[in-house]
PDB file of C-alpha atoms and ligand atoms in Angstrom:
ATOM      1  CA  MET A 263      88.550-192.163  50.672  1.00 86.00           C
ATOM      2  CA  SER A 264      88.167-188.426  50.875  1.00 95.00           C
ATOM      3  CA  ASN A 265      86.952-186.916  54.138  1.00 98.00           C
ATOM      4  CA  ILE A 266      86.406-183.192  53.667  1.00 98.00           C
ATOM      5  CA  GLU A 267      85.438-181.560  56.981  1.00 98.00           C
ATOM      6  CA  GLN A 268      84.663-178.084  58.217  1.00 98.00           C
ATOM      7  CA  THR A 269      85.826-176.716  61.542  1.00 99.00           C
ATOM      8  CA  LEU A 270      85.413-173.478  63.453  1.00 99.00           C
ATOM      9  CA  SER A 271      88.455-171.340  64.086  1.00 99.00           C
ATOM     10  CA  ILE A 272      88.643-168.177  66.164  1.00 99.00           C
ATOM     11  CA  ILE A 273      91.499-165.709  66.165  1.00 99.00           C
ATOM     12  CA  LYS A 274      91.281-164.554  69.782  1.00 99.00           C
ATOM     13  CA  PRO A 275      91.550-160.987  71.107  1.00 99.00           C
ATOM     14  CA  ASP A 276      95.265-161.168  71.961  1.00 98.00           C
ATOM     15  CA  ALA A 277      96.129-161.976  68.338  1.00 99.00           C
ATOM     16  CA  VAL A 278      93.692-159.528  66.726  1.00 99.00           C
ATOM     17  CA  GLU A 279      95.046-156.816  69.026  1.00 98.00           C
ATOM     18  CA  ARG A 280      98.596-157.530  67.821  1.00 98.00           C
ATOM     19  CA  ASN A 281      97.477-157.371  64.161  1.00 98.00           C
ATOM     20  CA  LEU A 282      98.255-161.055  63.581  1.00 98.00           C
ATOM     21  CA  GLU A 283      95.047-161.751  61.682  1.00 98.00           C
ATOM     22  CA  ASN A 284      96.636-161.879  58.225  1.00 98.00           C
ATOM     23  CA  GLU A 285      99.678-163.880  59.324  1.00 98.00           C
ATOM     24  CA  ILE A 286      97.491-166.486  60.990  1.00 98.00           C
ATOM     25  CA  LYS A 287      95.196-166.694  57.958  1.00 98.00           C
ATOM     26  CA  GLU A 288      98.283-167.235  55.786  1.00 98.00           C
ATOM     27  CA  MET A 289      99.270-170.157  58.008  1.00 98.00           C
ATOM     28  CA  PHE A 290      95.845-171.724  57.442  1.00 98.00           C
ATOM     29  CA  LYS A 291      96.038-171.200  53.681  1.00 98.00           C
ATOM     30  CA  ASN A 292      99.632-172.462  53.482  1.00 98.00           C
ATOM     31  CA  ASN A 293      98.467-175.607  55.248  1.00 98.00           C
ATOM     32  CA  GLY A 294      95.728-176.272  52.707  1.00 98.00           C
ATOM     33  CA  PHE A 295      92.711-174.840  54.512  1.00 99.00           C
ATOM     34  CA  SER A 296      90.074-172.902  52.595  1.00 98.00           C
ATOM     35  CA  ILE A 297      88.442-170.093  54.549  1.00 98.00           C
ATOM     36  CA  LEU A 298      84.782-170.529  53.593  1.00 98.00           C
ATOM     37  CA  LYS A 299      83.333-167.861  55.841  1.00 98.00           C
ATOM     38  CA  GLU A 300      84.820-165.239  58.109  1.00 98.00           C
ATOM     39  CA  LYS A 301      83.744-162.234  60.122  1.00 98.00           C
ATOM     40  CA  LYS A 302      85.309-159.915  62.647  1.00 98.00           C
ATOM     41  CA  ILE A 303      83.026-159.337  65.607  1.00 98.00           C
ATOM     42  CA  GLN A 304      83.039-158.579  69.310  1.00 98.00           C
ATOM     43  CA  ILE A 305      80.797-160.777  71.426  1.00 98.00           C
ATOM     44  CA  GLU A 306      79.031-160.164  74.731  1.00 98.00           C
ATOM     45  CA  LYS A 307      80.240-161.991  77.818  1.00 98.00           C
ATOM     46  CA  SER A 308      76.928-163.885  77.901  1.00 98.00           C
ATOM     47  CA  GLU A 309      77.637-165.203  74.387  1.00 98.00           C
ATOM     48  CA  ALA A 310      81.120-166.300  75.425  1.00 98.00           C
ATOM     49  CA  GLU A 311      79.522-168.104  78.388  1.00 98.00           C
ATOM     50  CA  ASN A 312      77.262-170.003  75.987  1.00 98.00           C
ATOM     51  CA  PHE A 313      80.081-170.772  73.606  1.00 98.00           C
ATOM     52  CA  TYR A 314      82.322-172.149  76.373  1.00 98.00           C
ATOM     53  CA  LYS A 315      79.488-173.840  78.317  1.00 97.00           C
ATOM     54  CA  VAL A 316      81.459-177.140  78.438  1.00 96.00           C
ATOM     55  CA  HIS A 317      83.962-175.376  80.691  1.00 98.00           C
ATOM     56  CA  GLU A 318      81.439-173.849  83.082  1.00 98.00           C
ATOM     57  CA  THR A 319      82.674-175.799  86.112  1.00 98.00           C
ATOM     58  CA  LYS A 320      86.345-175.004  85.476  1.00 98.00           C
ATOM     59  CA  PRO A 321      88.190-172.488  87.661  1.00 98.00           C
ATOM     60  CA  PHE A 322      89.243-170.514  84.573  1.00 98.00           C
ATOM     61  CA  TYR A 323      85.698-170.218  83.121  1.00 98.00           C
ATOM     62  CA  ASN A 324      84.913-166.678  84.244  1.00 98.00           C
ATOM     63  CA  ASP A 325      88.269-165.251  83.146  1.00 98.00           C
ATOM     64  CA  LEU A 326      88.018-167.123  79.859  1.00 98.00           C
ATOM     65  CA  CYS A 327      84.615-165.628  79.073  1.00 98.00           C
ATOM     66  CA  GLU A 328      85.733-162.144  80.122  1.00 98.00           C
ATOM     67  CA  TYR A 329      88.732-162.512  77.871  1.00 98.00           C
ATOM     68  CA  LEU A 330      86.954-163.822  74.757  1.00 98.00           C
ATOM     69  CA  SER A 331      84.528-160.916  74.964  1.00 98.00           C
ATOM     70  CA  SER A 332      87.216-158.306  75.744  1.00 98.00           C
ATOM     71  CA  GLY A 333      87.944-157.246  72.163  1.00 98.00           C
ATOM     72  CA  PRO A 334      87.414-158.071  68.497  1.00 98.00           C
ATOM     73  CA  ILE A 335      87.789-161.670  67.335  1.00 99.00           C
ATOM     74  CA  VAL A 336      87.831-163.204  63.863  1.00 99.00           C
ATOM     75  CA  VAL A 337      85.622-166.281  63.474  1.00 99.00           C
ATOM     76  CA  MET A 338      86.133-168.502  60.450  1.00 98.00           C
ATOM     77  CA  VAL A 339      84.847-171.692  58.919  1.00 99.00           C
ATOM     78  CA  LEU A 340      87.844-173.678  57.665  1.00 99.00           C
ATOM     79  CA  GLU A 341      87.600-176.565  55.264  1.00 98.00           C
ATOM     80  CA  LYS A 342      89.957-179.296  54.132  1.00 98.00           C
ATOM     81  CA  GLU A 343      90.549-183.032  54.360  1.00 98.00           C
ATOM     82  CA  ASN A 344      90.305-184.016  58.070  1.00 98.00           C
ATOM     83  CA  ALA A 345      90.046-180.328  58.976  1.00 98.00           C
ATOM     84  CA  VAL A 346      89.178-180.805  62.658  1.00 98.00           C
ATOM     85  CA  LEU A 347      92.295-182.758  63.592  1.00 98.00           C
ATOM     86  CA  GLY A 348      94.425-180.858  61.090  1.00 98.00           C
ATOM     87  CA  ASN A 349      93.476-177.557  62.691  1.00 98.00           C
ATOM     88  CA  ARG A 350      94.177-178.880  66.186  1.00 98.00           C
ATOM     89  CA  GLU A 351      97.631-179.953  64.965  1.00 98.00           C
ATOM     90  CA  LEU A 352      98.333-176.615  63.329  1.00 99.00           C
ATOM     91  CA  MET A 353      97.160-174.743  66.468  1.00 98.00           C
ATOM     92  CA  GLY A 354      99.395-176.711  68.839  1.00 98.00           C
ATOM     93  CA  ALA A 355      98.928-177.485  72.526  1.00 98.00           C
ATOM     94  CA  THR A 356      96.638-175.320  74.680  1.00 98.00           C
ATOM     95  CA  ASN A 357      99.629-173.999  76.596  1.00 98.00           C
ATOM     96  CA  PRO A 358     101.986-172.279  74.119  1.00 98.00           C
ATOM     97  CA  LYS A 359     104.904-173.475  76.282  1.00 98.00           C
ATOM     98  CA  ASP A 360     104.020-177.047  75.334  1.00 98.00           C
ATOM     99  CA  ALA A 361     103.195-176.328  71.684  1.00 98.00           C
ATOM    100  CA  ALA A 362     105.361-177.884  68.978  1.00 98.00           C
ATOM    101  CA  ASP A 363     107.566-175.841  66.670  1.00 98.00           C
ATOM    102  CA  GLY A 364     105.717-174.550  63.629  1.00 98.00           C
ATOM    103  CA  THR A 365     102.351-174.335  65.367  1.00 98.00           C
ATOM    104  CA  ILE A 366     100.298-171.157  65.670  1.00 98.00           C
ATOM    105  CA  ARG A 367     100.340-171.191  69.456  1.00 98.00           C
ATOM    106  CA  LYS A 368     104.096-171.754  69.582  1.00 98.00           C
ATOM    107  CA  LYS A 369     104.642-168.856  67.221  1.00 98.00           C
ATOM    108  CA  TYR A 370     102.111-166.380  68.565  1.00 98.00           C
ATOM    109  CA  GLY A 371     100.643-167.586  71.875  1.00 98.00           C
ATOM    110  CA  ILE A 372     101.493-165.537  74.958  1.00 98.00           C
ATOM    111  CA  SER A 373     100.202-167.766  77.756  1.00 98.00           C
ATOM    112  CA  ILE A 374      97.718-170.578  78.419  1.00 98.00           C
ATOM    113  CA  ASP A 375      94.852-168.090  78.471  1.00 97.00           C
ATOM    114  CA  LYS A 376      96.117-165.782  75.711  1.00 98.00           C
ATOM    115  CA  ASN A 377      96.838-168.556  73.268  1.00 98.00           C
ATOM    116  CA  SER A 378      95.769-166.732  70.088  1.00 99.00           C
ATOM    117  CA  VAL A 379      93.396-169.269  68.529  1.00 99.00           C
ATOM    118  CA  HIS A 380      90.440-171.539  69.186  1.00 98.00           C
ATOM    119  CA  GLY A 381      89.636-174.651  67.168  1.00 98.00           C
ATOM    120  CA  SER A 382      86.785-177.153  67.399  1.00 98.00           C
ATOM    121  CA  ASP A 383      87.832-180.394  69.094  1.00 98.00           C
ATOM    122  CA  SER A 384      85.524-182.826  67.241  1.00 98.00           C
ATOM    123  CA  VAL A 385      83.389-183.000  64.109  1.00 98.00           C
ATOM    124  CA  GLU A 386      80.270-182.898  66.267  1.00 98.00           C
ATOM    125  CA  ASN A 387      81.406-179.787  68.141  1.00 98.00           C
ATOM    126  CA  ALA A 388      82.531-178.167  64.881  1.00 98.00           C
ATOM    127  CA  LYS A 389      78.935-178.377  63.613  1.00 98.00           C
ATOM    128  CA  ILE A 390      77.590-176.873  66.838  1.00 98.00           C
ATOM    129  CA  GLU A 391      80.204-174.087  66.865  1.00 98.00           C
ATOM    130  CA  ILE A 392      79.736-173.201  63.167  1.00 98.00           C
ATOM    131  CA  GLU A 393      75.976-172.998  63.770  1.00 98.00           C
ATOM    132  CA  PHE A 394      76.618-170.828  66.832  1.00 98.00           C
ATOM    133  CA  PHE A 395      78.432-168.138  64.817  1.00 98.00           C
ATOM    134  CA  PHE A 396      76.999-168.584  61.327  1.00 98.00           C
ATOM    135  CA  LYS A 397      73.300-169.315  61.720  1.00 91.00           C
ATOM    136  CA  ASP A 398      72.165-167.277  58.704  1.00 72.00           C
TER     137      ASP A 398
HETATM  138  N1  UDP B 723      92.269-172.049  79.431  1.00 64.03           N
HETATM  139  C1  UDP B 723      92.777-171.299  80.449  1.00 64.03           C
HETATM  140  N2  UDP B 723      93.391-171.947  81.498  1.00 64.03           N
HETATM  141  C2  UDP B 723      93.504-173.292  81.543  1.00 64.03           C
HETATM  142  C3  UDP B 723      92.985-174.059  80.493  1.00 64.03           C
HETATM  143  C4  UDP B 723      92.362-173.403  79.439  1.00 64.03           C
HETATM  144  O1  UDP B 723      92.697-170.082  80.437  1.00 64.03           O
HETATM  145  O2  UDP B 723      94.067-173.823  82.508  1.00 64.03           O
HETATM  146  C5  UDP B 723      91.605-171.372  78.311  1.00 64.03           C
HETATM  147  C6  UDP B 723      92.466-171.316  77.060  1.00 64.03           C
HETATM  148  O3  UDP B 723      92.257-170.069  76.420  1.00 64.03           O
HETATM  149  C7  UDP B 723      91.891-172.432  76.215  1.00 64.03           C
HETATM  150  C8  UDP B 723      90.415-172.365  76.581  1.00 64.03           C
HETATM  151  O4  UDP B 723      90.412-172.055  77.963  1.00 64.03           O
HETATM  152  O5  UDP B 723      92.160-172.232  74.848  1.00 64.03           O
HETATM  153  C9  UDP B 723      89.626-173.623  76.347  1.00 64.03           C
HETATM  154  O6  UDP B 723      90.297-174.687  77.009  1.00 64.03           O
HETATM  155  P1  UDP B 723      90.478-176.089  76.296  1.00 64.03           P
HETATM  156  O7  UDP B 723      90.948-177.058  77.317  1.00 64.03           O
HETATM  157  O8  UDP B 723      89.236-176.429  75.526  1.00 64.03           O
HETATM  158  O9  UDP B 723      91.702-175.817  75.289  1.00 64.03           O
HETATM  159  P2  UDP B 723      91.759-175.691  73.698  1.00 64.03           P
HETATM  160  O10 UDP B 723      90.705-176.610  73.143  1.00 64.03           O
HETATM  161  O11 UDP B 723      91.508-174.263  73.355  1.00 64.03           O
HETATM  162  O12 UDP B 723      93.148-176.121  73.345  1.00 64.03           O
HETATM  163 MG1   MG B 724      88.710-176.832  73.593  1.00 64.03          MG
END
């Protein structure tokens, strides 16, 4: 049975800064994702704090929110069969050092904090995150 899903992807400041936007989008397209919506924006730290609220008790929370708001990002709605898990697989492990060959983070990630991309971790969170950036 078909299970088309949408997920939220973010190309993070370290990747936008290195002009990797088009290469990363090509990786999504080559892996069967359609980019339904996209915009390049810079967010306020307070918005990053809302977006990453689940991590508010973590030691890296403040740096993470500083970082996500430090420069332009590209936010996208991706769609394909089982898009949430598929995007997590294509992104690779949080720490680029642990990411498998062929993944975005292996190819482009610099460090655990500058790991080039964000992807929703569940269908439920994908809905919340898409709504967060694309309310219309
Ligand atoms: N992060 C960090 N240090 C850590 C763990 C995570 O800076 O020890 C950052 C990293 O940018 C990561 C984000 O916090 O992408 C969110 O963490 P999460 O565990 O949700 O990883 P992800 O879902 O992005 O793989
Ligand atoms: Mg996460």
